Protein backbone atom coordinates (compact mmCIF):
# COMPACT_ATOMS: atom_id res chain seq x y z
CA UNK A 1 0.00 0.00 0.00
CA UNK A 2 1.45 3.35 -1.05
CA UNK A 3 0.70 5.80 1.76
CA UNK A 4 1.61 8.79 -0.42
CA UNK A 5 -1.34 7.92 -2.69
CA UNK A 6 -3.79 6.63 -0.07
CA UNK A 7 -3.69 9.55 2.37
CA UNK A 8 -4.54 12.30 -0.16
CA UNK A 9 -7.31 10.15 -1.67
CA UNK A 10 -8.74 9.44 1.78
CA UNK A 11 -8.46 13.10 2.71
CA UNK A 12 -10.42 14.09 -0.42
CA UNK A 13 -13.18 11.57 0.36
CA UNK A 14 -13.47 12.69 3.98
CA UNK A 15 -13.47 16.35 2.95
CA UNK A 16 -16.34 15.64 0.54
CA UNK A 17 -18.23 13.83 3.32
CA UNK A 18 -17.66 16.82 5.62
CA UNK A 19 -19.00 19.23 2.99
CA UNK A 20 -22.08 17.09 2.38
CA UNK A 21 -22.70 16.64 6.09
CA UNK A 22 -22.36 20.38 6.70
CA UNK A 23 -24.95 20.96 3.96
CA UNK A 24 -27.34 18.49 5.62
CA UNK A 25 -26.92 20.21 8.99
CA UNK A 26 -27.48 23.61 7.41
CA UNK A 27 -30.63 22.34 5.69
CA UNK A 28 -31.92 20.91 8.98
CA UNK A 29 -31.21 24.20 10.76
CA UNK A 30 -33.21 26.10 8.15
CA UNK A 31 -36.09 23.61 8.47
CA UNK A 32 -36.03 23.94 12.27
CA UNK A 33 -36.25 27.73 11.98
CA UNK A 34 -39.39 27.39 9.84
CA UNK A 35 -41.15 25.09 12.31
CA UNK A 36 -43.86 26.80 14.34
CA UNK A 37 -43.62 24.55 17.40
CA UNK A 38 -40.52 24.09 19.45
CA UNK A 39 -39.24 20.72 18.41
CA UNK A 40 -36.81 19.22 20.86
CA UNK A 41 -35.98 16.54 18.33
CA UNK A 42 -34.78 19.18 15.88
CA UNK A 43 -32.15 20.42 18.31
CA UNK A 44 -31.09 16.87 19.12
CA UNK A 45 -30.68 16.11 15.41
CA UNK A 46 -28.74 19.32 14.84
CA UNK A 47 -26.48 18.72 17.85
CA UNK A 48 -25.82 15.15 16.73
CA UNK A 49 -25.00 16.43 13.26
CA UNK A 50 -22.57 19.00 14.60
CA UNK A 51 -20.96 16.36 16.80
CA UNK A 52 -20.50 14.05 13.80
CA UNK A 53 -19.08 16.90 11.74
CA UNK A 54 -16.59 17.52 14.55
CA UNK A 55 -15.48 13.87 14.31
CA UNK A 56 -15.03 14.25 10.56
CA UNK A 57 -12.98 17.43 11.07
CA UNK A 58 -10.78 15.67 13.64
CA UNK A 59 -10.22 12.85 11.16
CA UNK A 60 -9.21 15.35 8.46
CA UNK A 61 -6.77 16.97 10.87
CA UNK A 62 -5.22 13.61 11.74
CA UNK A 63 -4.88 12.67 8.06
CA UNK A 64 -3.26 16.03 7.39
CA UNK A 65 -0.72 15.42 10.17
CA UNK A 66 -0.03 11.91 8.90
CA UNK A 67 0.43 13.25 5.39
CA UNK A 68 2.89 15.88 6.64
CA UNK A 69 4.82 13.23 8.56
CA UNK A 70 4.83 11.06 5.45
CA UNK A 71 6.23 13.94 3.37
CA UNK A 72 9.02 14.38 5.93
CA UNK A 73 9.83 10.69 5.80
CA UNK A 74 8.30 9.86 9.17
CA UNK A 75 6.10 7.03 7.91
CSV table of C-alpha atoms in Angstrom, one decimal:
chain,number,residue,atom,x,y,z
A,1,UNK,CA,0.0,0.0,0.0
A,2,UNK,CA,1.5,3.3,-1.0
A,3,UNK,CA,0.7,5.8,1.8
A,4,UNK,CA,1.6,8.8,-0.4
A,5,UNK,CA,-1.3,7.9,-2.7
A,6,UNK,CA,-3.8,6.6,-0.1
A,7,UNK,CA,-3.7,9.5,2.4
A,8,UNK,CA,-4.5,12.3,-0.2
A,9,UNK,CA,-7.3,10.2,-1.7
A,10,UNK,CA,-8.7,9.4,1.8
A,11,UNK,CA,-8.5,13.1,2.7
A,12,UNK,CA,-10.4,14.1,-0.4
A,13,UNK,CA,-13.2,11.6,0.4
A,14,UNK,CA,-13.5,12.7,4.0
A,15,UNK,CA,-13.5,16.4,2.9
A,16,UNK,CA,-16.3,15.6,0.5
A,17,UNK,CA,-18.2,13.8,3.3
A,18,UNK,CA,-17.7,16.8,5.6
A,19,UNK,CA,-19.0,19.2,3.0
A,20,UNK,CA,-22.1,17.1,2.4
A,21,UNK,CA,-22.7,16.6,6.1
A,22,UNK,CA,-22.4,20.4,6.7
A,23,UNK,CA,-25.0,21.0,4.0
A,24,UNK,CA,-27.3,18.5,5.6
A,25,UNK,CA,-26.9,20.2,9.0
A,26,UNK,CA,-27.5,23.6,7.4
A,27,UNK,CA,-30.6,22.3,5.7
A,28,UNK,CA,-31.9,20.9,9.0
A,29,UNK,CA,-31.2,24.2,10.8
A,30,UNK,CA,-33.2,26.1,8.2
A,31,UNK,CA,-36.1,23.6,8.5
A,32,UNK,CA,-36.0,23.9,12.3
A,33,UNK,CA,-36.2,27.7,12.0
A,34,UNK,CA,-39.4,27.4,9.8
A,35,UNK,CA,-41.2,25.1,12.3
A,36,UNK,CA,-43.9,26.8,14.3
A,37,UNK,CA,-43.6,24.5,17.4
A,38,UNK,CA,-40.5,24.1,19.5
A,39,UNK,CA,-39.2,20.7,18.4
A,40,UNK,CA,-36.8,19.2,20.9
A,41,UNK,CA,-36.0,16.5,18.3
A,42,UNK,CA,-34.8,19.2,15.9
A,43,UNK,CA,-32.2,20.4,18.3
A,44,UNK,CA,-31.1,16.9,19.1
A,45,UNK,CA,-30.7,16.1,15.4
A,46,UNK,CA,-28.7,19.3,14.8
A,47,UNK,CA,-26.5,18.7,17.8
A,48,UNK,CA,-25.8,15.1,16.7
A,49,UNK,CA,-25.0,16.4,13.3
A,50,UNK,CA,-22.6,19.0,14.6
A,51,UNK,CA,-21.0,16.4,16.8
A,52,UNK,CA,-20.5,14.1,13.8
A,53,UNK,CA,-19.1,16.9,11.7
A,54,UNK,CA,-16.6,17.5,14.6
A,55,UNK,CA,-15.5,13.9,14.3
A,56,UNK,CA,-15.0,14.2,10.6
A,57,UNK,CA,-13.0,17.4,11.1
A,58,UNK,CA,-10.8,15.7,13.6
A,59,UNK,CA,-10.2,12.8,11.2
A,60,UNK,CA,-9.2,15.3,8.5
A,61,UNK,CA,-6.8,17.0,10.9
A,62,UNK,CA,-5.2,13.6,11.7
A,63,UNK,CA,-4.9,12.7,8.1
A,64,UNK,CA,-3.3,16.0,7.4
A,65,UNK,CA,-0.7,15.4,10.2
A,66,UNK,CA,0.0,11.9,8.9
A,67,UNK,CA,0.4,13.2,5.4
A,68,UNK,CA,2.9,15.9,6.6
A,69,UNK,CA,4.8,13.2,8.6
A,70,UNK,CA,4.8,11.1,5.4
A,71,UNK,CA,6.2,13.9,3.4
A,72,UNK,CA,9.0,14.4,5.9
A,73,UNK,CA,9.8,10.7,5.8
A,74,UNK,CA,8.3,9.9,9.2
A,75,UNK,CA,6.1,7.0,7.9
